[in-house]
């Protein structure tokens, strides 16, 4: 596509972690990066200006949800997602495949696509590779995803093999349907926890020469060692000059573990979801702001954080807002958590450039711990 490529600037000598610049039609972004999720064309409770001030690069929107509300045709009439949501930076849309398989109670998978019901009102819906591409072309994101089946974990080999082979066929159909030259289309590597299937999928997608490659079927409840193994199985068969995107990962240990395995891009709803429940990521570990011990704590949430929340408000005030269910409190906590992960990526990039990423990862994880479960 036009104006889209990954420029690798440095590879950490000990781990192979990559630092580079992702060039897109709506600006350049440094990688590795964390991408905030704006499911319905908005990152919950935050403005585009606030996201810019935090250093956000690419942000996400969701194909399935936007196809239902407000509809892809309306977004197209508005001039595409960038104008519709007033975001002038890069946007990525997923294919809707994960939502089709996670939200729909009853679905029928055929070679043509998936028949399922709208999770809001029960209307019959149909998604195929061509439908997913058509919706994403109307939405107008810089980066779009192939339609795939999100394979559950665990799953038997025969099922995963048939599903992965179908995902490869769907990827080819989506690539043939894709017409916009100003959008980068990524293939999604499936294959479950089977190395030969990950290898097969990665190699077949690479032959199709996508603009980038996602690793799917992870962060769906599998143990950490399984997730990392699936990443390892896929990455070694992907081209070095294309971006690599690990879908749905937002905890510190998984982010850093992914970077160490050569991943460039990450996204997750975790930081804003945690914030809405009063859980904060800080440089000294997890904080639950609702805890009574913060009632008279007039210190900053995280003295090592430069976000608007930490520079202006105390833990006592944040707890007061949370206990009173004030919207402003949820906004402040979301600002902090997103900025924390973006700042983590900034630190990771500097460490890669200085060939000390392993040390950076070890120190960070030791300070924070295993973060996925909270």
mmCIF file of C-alpha atoms in Angstrom:
data_model
loop_
_atom_site.group_PDB
_atom_site.id
_atom_site.type_symbol
_atom_site.label_atom_id
_atom_site.label_comp_id
_atom_site.label_asym_id
_atom_site.label_seq_id
_atom_site.Cartn_x
_atom_site.Cartn_y
_atom_site.Cartn_z
ATOM 1 C CA UNK A 1 0.000 0.000 0.000
ATOM 2 C CA UNK A 2 0.987 3.627 -0.282
ATOM 3 C CA UNK A 3 2.836 5.363 2.573
ATOM 4 C CA UNK A 4 2.989 2.315 4.873
ATOM 5 C CA UNK A 5 6.124 0.479 5.900
ATOM 6 C CA UNK A 6 8.151 -0.546 8.931
ATOM 7 C CA UNK A 7 11.633 0.869 9.290
ATOM 8 C CA UNK A 8 13.687 -1.226 11.725
ATOM 9 C CA UNK A 9 16.246 1.051 13.378
ATOM 10 C CA UNK A 10 17.820 -1.244 15.969
ATOM 11 C CA UNK A 11 17.598 -4.803 17.276
ATOM 12 C CA UNK A 12 18.566 -5.523 20.879
ATOM 13 C CA UNK A 13 21.683 -7.654 20.808
ATOM 14 C CA UNK A 14 20.650 -9.933 23.692
ATOM 15 C CA UNK A 15 16.949 -10.531 23.116
ATOM 16 C CA UNK A 16 16.192 -9.648 19.497
ATOM 17 C CA UNK A 17 13.635 -7.043 20.569
ATOM 18 C CA UNK A 18 13.028 -4.527 17.759
ATOM 19 C CA UNK A 19 12.952 -0.743 17.738
ATOM 20 C CA UNK A 20 11.639 0.975 14.654
ATOM 21 C CA UNK A 21 9.375 3.508 12.994
ATOM 22 C CA UNK A 22 6.002 2.519 11.577
ATOM 23 C CA UNK A 23 5.154 4.851 8.705
ATOM 24 C CA UNK A 24 1.437 5.299 7.992
ATOM 25 C CA UNK A 25 -0.723 7.675 5.916
ATOM 26 C CA UNK A 26 -1.672 9.506 9.126
ATOM 27 C CA UNK A 27 1.758 9.815 10.684
ATOM 28 C CA UNK A 28 4.755 7.913 11.964
ATOM 29 C CA UNK A 29 4.842 5.944 15.223
ATOM 30 C CA UNK A 30 7.694 4.378 17.132
ATOM 31 C CA UNK A 31 7.528 0.668 17.892
ATOM 32 C CA UNK A 32 7.152 -1.306 20.025
ATOM 33 C CA UNK A 33 3.936 0.455 20.983
ATOM 34 C CA UNK A 34 0.766 -0.027 22.981
ATOM 35 C CA UNK A 35 -2.402 0.977 21.126
ATOM 36 C CA UNK A 36 -5.401 2.170 23.202
ATOM 37 C CA UNK A 37 -8.706 0.576 22.256
ATOM 38 C CA UNK A 38 -11.630 2.731 21.140
ATOM 39 C CA UNK A 39 -14.215 0.031 20.464
ATOM 40 C CA UNK A 40 -17.054 2.351 19.436
ATOM 41 C CA UNK A 41 -14.859 5.049 17.857
ATOM 42 C CA UNK A 42 -13.924 6.421 21.266
ATOM 43 C CA UNK A 43 -11.466 5.386 23.963
ATOM 44 C CA UNK A 44 -13.858 5.233 26.898
ATOM 45 C CA UNK A 45 -14.208 8.625 28.646
ATOM 46 C CA UNK A 46 -11.141 10.166 26.956
ATOM 47 C CA UNK A 47 -10.849 12.841 24.266
ATOM 48 C CA UNK A 48 -8.543 12.705 21.245
ATOM 49 C CA UNK A 49 -6.648 15.668 22.671
ATOM 50 C CA UNK A 50 -5.974 13.772 25.890
ATOM 51 C CA UNK A 51 -4.771 10.747 23.960
ATOM 52 C CA UNK A 52 -2.397 12.919 21.959
ATOM 53 C CA UNK A 53 -1.043 14.446 25.177
ATOM 54 C CA UNK A 54 -0.315 10.950 26.516
ATOM 55 C CA UNK A 55 1.763 10.062 23.464
ATOM 56 C CA UNK A 56 -0.732 7.657 21.880
ATOM 57 C CA UNK A 57 0.125 6.691 18.308
ATOM 58 C CA UNK A 58 -2.234 4.195 16.718
ATOM 59 C CA UNK A 59 -5.663 3.719 18.307
ATOM 60 C CA UNK A 60 -8.155 0.930 17.617
ATOM 61 C CA UNK A 61 -11.794 0.734 16.635
ATOM 62 C CA UNK A 62 -13.998 -2.339 16.272
ATOM 63 C CA UNK A 63 -15.475 -3.476 12.975
ATOM 64 C CA UNK A 64 -18.278 -5.601 14.409
ATOM 65 C CA UNK A 65 -19.561 -3.028 16.885
ATOM 66 C CA UNK A 66 -19.348 -0.118 14.451
ATOM 67 C CA UNK A 67 -21.114 -2.122 11.757
ATOM 68 C CA UNK A 68 -24.077 -2.325 14.142
ATOM 69 C CA UNK A 69 -23.886 1.157 15.629
ATOM 70 C CA UNK A 70 -23.814 3.608 13.868
ATOM 71 C CA UNK A 71 -23.227 1.528 10.707
ATOM 72 C CA UNK A 72 -20.319 1.579 8.284
ATOM 73 C CA UNK A 73 -22.264 3.547 5.663
ATOM 74 C CA UNK A 74 -22.862 6.411 8.088
ATOM 75 C CA UNK A 75 -19.178 6.523 9.047
ATOM 76 C CA UNK A 76 -18.276 6.601 5.346
ATOM 77 C CA UNK A 77 -20.674 9.513 4.811
ATOM 78 C CA UNK A 78 -18.956 11.345 7.656
ATOM 79 C CA UNK A 79 -15.648 11.038 5.803
ATOM 80 C CA UNK A 80 -14.353 7.926 7.554
ATOM 81 C CA UNK A 81 -13.331 7.232 11.128
ATOM 82 C CA UNK A 82 -10.663 9.934 11.277
ATOM 83 C CA UNK A 83 -13.161 12.701 10.665
ATOM 84 C CA UNK A 84 -16.029 10.998 12.455
ATOM 85 C CA UNK A 85 -14.101 10.688 15.746
ATOM 86 C CA UNK A 86 -11.789 13.681 15.219
ATOM 87 C CA UNK A 87 -8.562 11.662 15.413
ATOM 88 C CA UNK A 88 -5.807 12.734 13.030
ATOM 89 C CA UNK A 89 -3.397 9.923 13.890
ATOM 90 C CA UNK A 90 -3.321 6.337 12.604
ATOM 91 C CA UNK A 91 -6.278 4.031 13.270
ATOM 92 C CA UNK A 92 -6.445 0.238 13.226
ATOM 93 C CA UNK A 93 -9.668 -1.740 12.911
ATOM 94 C CA UNK A 94 -9.969 -5.410 13.721
ATOM 95 C CA UNK A 95 -11.990 -7.678 11.444
ATOM 96 C CA UNK A 96 -14.795 -8.375 13.907
ATOM 97 C CA UNK A 97 -13.850 -12.039 14.009
ATOM 98 C CA UNK A 98 -13.150 -12.126 17.734
ATOM 99 C CA UNK A 99 -16.520 -10.541 18.555
ATOM 100 C CA UNK A 100 -18.363 -12.910 16.216
ATOM 101 C CA UNK A 101 -16.940 -15.863 18.118
ATOM 102 C CA UNK A 102 -17.004 -14.387 21.639
ATOM 103 C CA UNK A 103 -20.355 -12.542 21.721
ATOM 104 C CA UNK A 104 -22.601 -14.649 19.520
ATOM 105 C CA UNK A 105 -24.214 -17.461 21.504
ATOM 106 C CA UNK A 106 -25.313 -19.370 18.414
ATOM 107 C CA UNK A 107 -23.281 -19.294 15.222
ATOM 108 C CA UNK A 108 -22.870 -21.450 12.165
ATOM 109 C CA UNK A 109 -19.463 -21.556 10.498
ATOM 110 C CA UNK A 110 -19.435 -22.378 6.809
ATOM 111 C CA UNK A 111 -16.799 -22.087 4.124
ATOM 112 C CA UNK A 112 -18.550 -18.927 2.938
ATOM 113 C CA UNK A 113 -18.511 -17.225 6.339
ATOM 114 C CA UNK A 114 -20.276 -17.127 9.708
ATOM 115 C CA UNK A 115 -24.005 -16.857 10.358
ATOM 116 C CA UNK A 116 -24.808 -15.512 13.830
ATOM 117 C CA UNK A 117 -27.109 -13.174 15.733
ATOM 118 C CA UNK A 118 -26.682 -9.550 16.767
ATOM 119 C CA UNK A 119 -25.805 -9.671 20.477
ATOM 120 C CA UNK A 120 -27.966 -6.584 21.107
ATOM 121 C CA UNK A 121 -31.291 -7.447 19.474
ATOM 122 C CA UNK A 122 -31.006 -10.948 18.051
ATOM 123 C CA UNK A 123 -31.118 -9.928 14.369
ATOM 124 C CA UNK A 124 -29.558 -12.415 11.964
ATOM 125 C CA UNK A 125 -26.133 -11.340 10.699
ATOM 126 C CA UNK A 126 -23.525 -12.748 8.340
ATOM 127 C CA UNK A 127 -19.804 -12.025 8.232
ATOM 128 C CA UNK A 128 -17.423 -13.272 5.561
ATOM 129 C CA UNK A 129 -13.926 -12.217 4.491
ATOM 130 C CA UNK A 130 -15.477 -9.977 1.834
ATOM 131 C CA UNK A 131 -18.008 -8.443 4.252
ATOM 132 C CA UNK A 132 -15.290 -7.694 6.814
ATOM 133 C CA UNK A 133 -13.123 -6.004 4.191
ATOM 134 C CA UNK A 134 -16.060 -3.999 2.807
ATOM 135 C CA UNK A 135 -16.940 -2.675 6.268
ATOM 136 C CA UNK A 136 -13.329 -1.787 7.051
ATOM 137 C CA UNK A 137 -12.873 -0.010 3.721
ATOM 138 C CA UNK A 138 -15.919 2.117 4.555
ATOM 139 C CA UNK A 139 -14.576 2.841 8.034
ATOM 140 C CA UNK A 140 -11.305 3.946 6.428
ATOM 141 C CA UNK A 141 -8.696 2.934 9.018
ATOM 142 C CA UNK A 142 -4.997 2.970 8.123
ATOM 143 C CA UNK A 143 -4.545 -0.667 9.182
ATOM 144 C CA UNK A 144 -7.209 -3.355 8.762
ATOM 145 C CA UNK A 145 -7.391 -7.055 9.631
ATOM 146 C CA UNK A 146 -8.234 -10.212 7.729
ATOM 147 C CA UNK A 147 -11.308 -12.137 8.832
ATOM 148 C CA UNK A 148 -10.387 -15.274 10.762
ATOM 149 C CA UNK A 149 -11.764 -17.745 13.250
ATOM 150 C CA UNK A 150 -10.618 -17.100 16.789
ATOM 151 C CA UNK A 151 -9.858 -20.662 17.865
ATOM 152 C CA UNK A 152 -10.755 -21.445 21.498
ATOM 153 C CA UNK A 153 -8.186 -22.816 23.936
ATOM 154 C CA UNK A 154 -7.776 -25.674 24.415
ATOM 155 C CA UNK A 155 -8.842 -27.289 21.152
ATOM 156 C CA UNK A 156 -8.061 -30.654 19.565
ATOM 157 C CA UNK A 157 -5.574 -30.879 16.726
ATOM 158 C CA UNK A 158 -8.050 -31.876 14.007
ATOM 159 C CA UNK A 159 -10.344 -28.964 14.797
ATOM 160 C CA UNK A 160 -7.466 -26.464 14.879
ATOM 161 C CA UNK A 161 -6.083 -27.799 11.592
ATOM 162 C CA UNK A 162 -9.395 -27.450 9.746
ATOM 163 C CA UNK A 163 -9.998 -24.006 11.249
ATOM 164 C CA UNK A 164 -6.496 -22.762 10.407
ATOM 165 C CA UNK A 165 -6.744 -24.002 6.830
ATOM 166 C CA UNK A 166 -10.056 -22.166 6.493
ATOM 167 C CA UNK A 167 -8.535 -19.008 7.972
ATOM 168 C CA UNK A 168 -5.828 -19.188 5.285
ATOM 169 C CA UNK A 169 -8.463 -19.499 2.566
ATOM 170 C CA UNK A 170 -10.421 -16.623 4.093
ATOM 171 C CA UNK A 171 -7.244 -14.516 4.185
ATOM 172 C CA UNK A 172 -6.759 -15.029 0.446
ATOM 173 C CA UNK A 173 -10.360 -14.063 -0.248
ATOM 174 C CA UNK A 174 -10.057 -10.948 1.873
ATOM 175 C CA UNK A 175 -6.847 -9.955 0.125
ATOM 176 C CA UNK A 176 -8.548 -10.340 -3.255
ATOM 177 C CA UNK A 177 -11.507 -8.251 -2.070
ATOM 178 C CA UNK A 178 -9.334 -5.452 -0.695
ATOM 179 C CA UNK A 179 -9.189 -2.505 -3.096
ATOM 180 C CA UNK A 180 -8.154 0.584 -1.108
ATOM 181 C CA UNK A 181 -4.495 1.376 -1.673
ATOM 182 C CA UNK A 182 -4.363 3.686 1.341
ATOM 183 C CA UNK A 183 -5.040 0.843 3.810
ATOM 184 C CA UNK A 184 -2.590 -1.779 5.064
ATOM 185 C CA UNK A 185 -4.158 -5.240 5.331
ATOM 186 C CA UNK A 186 -2.692 -7.647 7.902
ATOM 187 C CA UNK A 187 -2.917 -11.426 7.822
ATOM 188 C CA UNK A 188 -3.660 -13.204 11.107
ATOM 189 C CA UNK A 189 -1.607 -16.234 12.104
ATOM 190 C CA UNK A 190 -3.695 -18.913 13.799
ATOM 191 C CA UNK A 191 -2.797 -22.503 14.649
ATOM 192 C CA UNK A 192 -3.454 -22.842 18.366
ATOM 193 C CA UNK A 193 -0.711 -24.445 20.439
ATOM 194 C CA UNK A 194 0.551 -26.571 17.549
ATOM 195 C CA UNK A 195 3.879 -25.561 16.041
ATOM 196 C CA UNK A 196 3.334 -27.220 12.677
ATOM 197 C CA UNK A 197 -0.003 -25.403 12.236
ATOM 198 C CA UNK A 198 1.449 -22.027 13.264
ATOM 199 C CA UNK A 199 4.291 -22.655 10.808
ATOM 200 C CA UNK A 200 1.884 -23.613 8.038
ATOM 201 C CA UNK A 201 -0.301 -20.552 8.611
ATOM 202 C CA UNK A 202 2.613 -18.107 8.861
ATOM 203 C CA UNK A 203 4.287 -19.443 5.733
ATOM 204 C CA UNK A 204 1.084 -19.443 3.673
ATOM 205 C CA UNK A 205 0.198 -15.896 4.740
ATOM 206 C CA UNK A 206 3.739 -14.721 4.017
ATOM 207 C CA UNK A 207 3.386 -16.013 0.456
ATOM 208 C CA UNK A 208 0.409 -13.661 0.051
ATOM 209 C CA UNK A 209 2.622 -10.705 1.005
ATOM 210 C CA UNK A 210 0.405 -8.873 3.483
ATOM 211 C CA UNK A 211 1.468 -5.438 4.759
ATOM 212 C CA UNK A 212 1.839 -6.877 8.249
ATOM 213 C CA UNK A 213 1.053 -9.923 10.351
ATOM 214 C CA UNK A 214 -0.990 -10.423 13.507
ATOM 215 C CA UNK A 215 -0.730 -13.337 15.903
ATOM 216 C CA UNK A 216 -4.222 -14.445 16.891
ATOM 217 C CA UNK A 217 -5.685 -17.007 19.248
ATOM 218 C CA UNK A 218 -3.711 -15.779 22.261
ATOM 219 C CA UNK A 219 -4.783 -14.066 25.483
ATOM 220 C CA UNK A 220 -7.992 -16.116 25.603
ATOM 221 C CA UNK A 221 -7.349 -17.872 28.906
ATOM 222 C CA UNK A 222 -4.299 -19.965 28.096
ATOM 223 C CA UNK A 223 -1.353 -20.084 30.566
ATOM 224 C CA UNK A 224 1.434 -17.594 30.019
ATOM 225 C CA UNK A 225 3.922 -20.208 28.890
ATOM 226 C CA UNK A 226 1.445 -21.389 26.255
ATOM 227 C CA UNK A 227 0.896 -17.843 25.010
ATOM 228 C CA UNK A 228 4.629 -17.247 24.695
ATOM 229 C CA UNK A 229 5.084 -20.596 22.994
ATOM 230 C CA UNK A 230 2.437 -19.720 20.399
ATOM 231 C CA UNK A 231 4.209 -16.429 19.738
ATOM 232 C CA UNK A 232 7.539 -18.207 19.310
ATOM 233 C CA UNK A 233 5.970 -20.735 16.937
ATOM 234 C CA UNK A 234 4.689 -17.955 14.676
ATOM 235 C CA UNK A 235 7.337 -15.235 14.760
ATOM 236 C CA UNK A 236 10.217 -17.294 13.417
ATOM 237 C CA UNK A 237 8.327 -17.840 10.154
ATOM 238 C CA UNK A 238 7.346 -14.189 9.622
ATOM 239 C CA UNK A 239 9.323 -11.705 7.499
ATOM 240 C CA UNK A 240 11.658 -9.378 9.380
ATOM 241 C CA UNK A 241 10.660 -6.272 7.428
ATOM 242 C CA UNK A 242 6.922 -6.358 8.226
ATOM 243 C CA UNK A 243 5.203 -5.250 11.456
ATOM 244 C CA UNK A 244 4.119 -7.920 13.926
ATOM 245 C CA UNK A 245 1.011 -7.389 16.028
ATOM 246 C CA UNK A 246 0.013 -9.426 19.097
ATOM 247 C CA UNK A 247 -3.723 -9.006 19.527
ATOM 248 C CA UNK A 248 -5.481 -8.410 22.845
ATOM 249 C CA UNK A 249 -2.496 -8.213 25.212
ATOM 250 C CA UNK A 250 -2.154 -5.414 27.781
ATOM 251 C CA UNK A 251 -0.574 -6.686 30.998
ATOM 252 C CA UNK A 252 3.007 -5.709 31.767
ATOM 253 C CA UNK A 253 4.563 -9.173 31.820
ATOM 254 C CA UNK A 254 2.863 -10.168 28.568
ATOM 255 C CA UNK A 255 3.771 -6.895 26.850
ATOM 256 C CA UNK A 256 7.439 -7.164 27.758
ATOM 257 C CA UNK A 257 7.511 -10.877 27.000
ATOM 258 C CA UNK A 258 6.037 -10.148 23.586
ATOM 259 C CA UNK A 259 8.587 -7.445 22.858
ATOM 260 C CA UNK A 260 11.400 -9.835 23.775
ATOM 261 C CA UNK A 261 9.980 -12.192 21.134
ATOM 262 C CA UNK A 262 10.047 -9.602 18.363
ATOM 263 C CA UNK A 263 6.507 -8.190 18.590
ATOM 264 C CA UNK A 264 6.016 -4.552 17.550
ATOM 265 C CA UNK A 265 2.362 -3.727 18.277
ATOM 266 C CA UNK A 266 -0.044 -4.501 21.123
ATOM 267 C CA UNK A 267 -3.598 -3.551 22.065
ATOM 268 C CA UNK A 268 -5.982 -4.285 24.912
ATOM 269 C CA UNK A 269 -8.996 -2.862 26.745
ATOM 270 C CA UNK A 270 -7.265 -3.750 30.032
ATOM 271 C CA UNK A 271 -6.085 -0.271 31.159
ATOM 272 C CA UNK A 272 -9.498 1.396 30.887
ATOM 273 C CA UNK A 273 -11.376 -1.664 32.158
ATOM 274 C CA UNK A 274 -9.148 -1.830 35.220
ATOM 275 C CA UNK A 275 -9.567 1.889 35.785
ATOM 276 C CA UNK A 276 -13.345 1.588 35.864
ATOM 277 C CA UNK A 277 -12.922 -0.950 38.678
ATOM 278 C CA UNK A 278 -10.436 1.171 40.631
ATOM 279 C CA UNK A 279 -7.348 -0.887 39.771
ATOM 280 C CA UNK A 280 -4.195 1.040 38.823
ATOM 281 C CA UNK A 281 -0.852 0.075 37.342
ATOM 282 C CA UNK A 282 1.971 1.980 39.053
ATOM 283 C CA UNK A 283 5.746 1.824 39.115
ATOM 284 C CA UNK A 284 5.485 0.212 42.567
ATOM 285 C CA UNK A 285 2.913 -2.376 41.610
ATOM 286 C CA UNK A 286 -0.850 -2.677 41.706
ATOM 287 C CA UNK A 287 -3.041 -0.206 43.611
ATOM 288 C CA UNK A 288 -6.732 -0.660 44.336
ATOM 289 C CA UNK A 289 -7.808 2.926 44.916
ATOM 290 C CA UNK A 290 -11.004 1.865 46.688
ATOM 291 C CA UNK A 291 -8.987 0.513 49.642
ATOM 292 C CA UNK A 292 -9.637 2.358 52.903
ATOM 293 C CA UNK A 293 -5.928 2.976 53.479
ATOM 294 C CA UNK A 294 -5.986 5.650 50.772
ATOM 295 C CA UNK A 295 -8.758 7.702 52.444
ATOM 296 C CA UNK A 296 -6.264 10.133 53.975
ATOM 297 C CA UNK A 297 -3.358 9.556 51.596
ATOM 298 C CA UNK A 298 -2.549 12.955 50.125
ATOM 299 C CA UNK A 299 0.352 11.775 47.992
ATOM 300 C CA UNK A 300 0.460 11.361 44.242
ATOM 301 C CA UNK A 301 -0.910 8.135 42.784
ATOM 302 C CA UNK A 302 2.496 7.393 41.227
ATOM 303 C CA UNK A 303 5.361 9.854 41.849
ATOM 304 C CA UNK A 304 7.216 8.388 38.852
ATOM 305 C CA UNK A 305 4.357 9.053 36.432
ATOM 306 C CA UNK A 306 4.047 12.242 34.373
ATOM 307 C CA UNK A 307 0.348 11.917 33.512
ATOM 308 C CA UNK A 308 -2.232 14.626 34.176
ATOM 309 C CA UNK A 309 -3.792 12.560 36.951
ATOM 310 C CA UNK A 310 -0.565 12.007 38.886
ATOM 311 C CA UNK A 311 0.637 15.597 38.479
ATOM 312 C CA UNK A 312 -2.563 17.147 39.814
ATOM 313 C CA UNK A 313 -4.483 14.852 42.165
ATOM 314 C CA UNK A 314 -3.920 12.825 45.340
ATOM 315 C CA UNK A 315 -4.815 9.258 46.155
ATOM 316 C CA UNK A 316 -7.320 10.530 48.727
ATOM 317 C CA UNK A 317 -9.145 12.585 46.110
ATOM 318 C CA UNK A 318 -9.100 9.754 43.588
ATOM 319 C CA UNK A 319 -10.519 7.370 46.177
ATOM 320 C CA UNK A 320 -13.240 9.899 47.030
ATOM 321 C CA UNK A 321 -14.225 10.177 43.360
ATOM 322 C CA UNK A 322 -14.239 6.399 42.937
ATOM 323 C CA UNK A 323 -16.295 5.721 46.068
ATOM 324 C CA UNK A 324 -18.814 8.363 44.968
ATOM 325 C CA UNK A 325 -18.921 6.849 41.464
ATOM 326 C CA UNK A 326 -17.970 10.162 39.869
ATOM 327 C CA UNK A 327 -17.272 10.052 36.130
ATOM 328 C CA UNK A 328 -14.292 12.382 36.562
ATOM 329 C CA UNK A 329 -12.625 9.784 38.764
ATOM 330 C CA UNK A 330 -12.925 7.070 36.124
ATOM 331 C CA UNK A 331 -11.536 9.485 33.541
ATOM 332 C CA UNK A 332 -8.512 10.292 35.696
ATOM 333 C CA UNK A 333 -7.802 6.637 36.438
ATOM 334 C CA UNK A 334 -8.108 5.779 32.733
ATOM 335 C CA UNK A 335 -5.712 8.591 31.851
ATOM 336 C CA UNK A 336 -3.181 7.180 34.289
ATOM 337 C CA UNK A 337 -3.398 3.539 33.212
ATOM 338 C CA UNK A 338 -3.126 4.328 29.508
ATOM 339 C CA UNK A 339 -0.268 6.754 30.024
ATOM 340 C CA UNK A 340 1.453 4.184 32.241
ATOM 341 C CA UNK A 341 1.498 1.602 29.419
ATOM 342 C CA UNK A 342 2.549 4.159 26.817
ATOM 343 C CA UNK A 343 5.341 5.270 29.144
ATOM 344 C CA UNK A 344 6.311 1.609 29.603
ATOM 345 C CA UNK A 345 6.690 1.342 25.832
ATOM 346 C CA UNK A 346 8.829 4.481 25.788
ATOM 347 C CA UNK A 347 11.129 2.917 28.356
ATOM 348 C CA UNK A 348 11.252 -0.330 26.419
ATOM 349 C CA UNK A 349 12.222 1.479 23.219
ATOM 350 C CA UNK A 350 15.069 3.316 24.943
ATOM 351 C CA UNK A 351 16.282 0.057 26.481
ATOM 352 C CA UNK A 352 16.273 -1.667 23.093
ATOM 353 C CA UNK A 353 18.280 1.133 21.523
ATOM 354 C CA UNK A 354 20.863 0.744 24.318
ATOM 355 C CA UNK A 355 20.926 -3.096 24.169
ATOM 356 C CA UNK A 356 19.651 -3.440 27.748
ATOM 357 C CA UNK A 357 16.100 -4.629 27.185
ATOM 358 C CA UNK A 358 16.548 -7.842 29.197
ATOM 359 C CA UNK A 359 17.617 -5.821 32.229
ATOM 360 C CA UNK A 360 14.745 -3.378 31.742
ATOM 361 C CA UNK A 361 12.268 -6.250 31.528
ATOM 362 C CA UNK A 362 13.622 -8.044 34.591
ATOM 363 C CA UNK A 363 13.578 -4.917 36.759
ATOM 364 C CA UNK A 364 10.110 -3.873 35.636
ATOM 365 C CA UNK A 365 8.503 -7.264 36.159
ATOM 366 C CA UNK A 366 10.208 -7.676 39.540
ATOM 367 C CA UNK A 367 8.740 -4.342 40.651
ATOM 368 C CA UNK A 368 5.257 -5.042 39.354
ATOM 369 C CA UNK A 369 4.843 -8.810 39.383
ATOM 370 C CA UNK A 370 2.604 -10.996 37.274
ATOM 371 C CA UNK A 371 -0.095 -8.524 36.256
ATOM 372 C CA UNK A 372 -2.443 -10.432 34.017
ATOM 373 C CA UNK A 373 -4.906 -11.672 36.587
ATOM 374 C CA UNK A 374 -6.022 -8.504 38.345
#
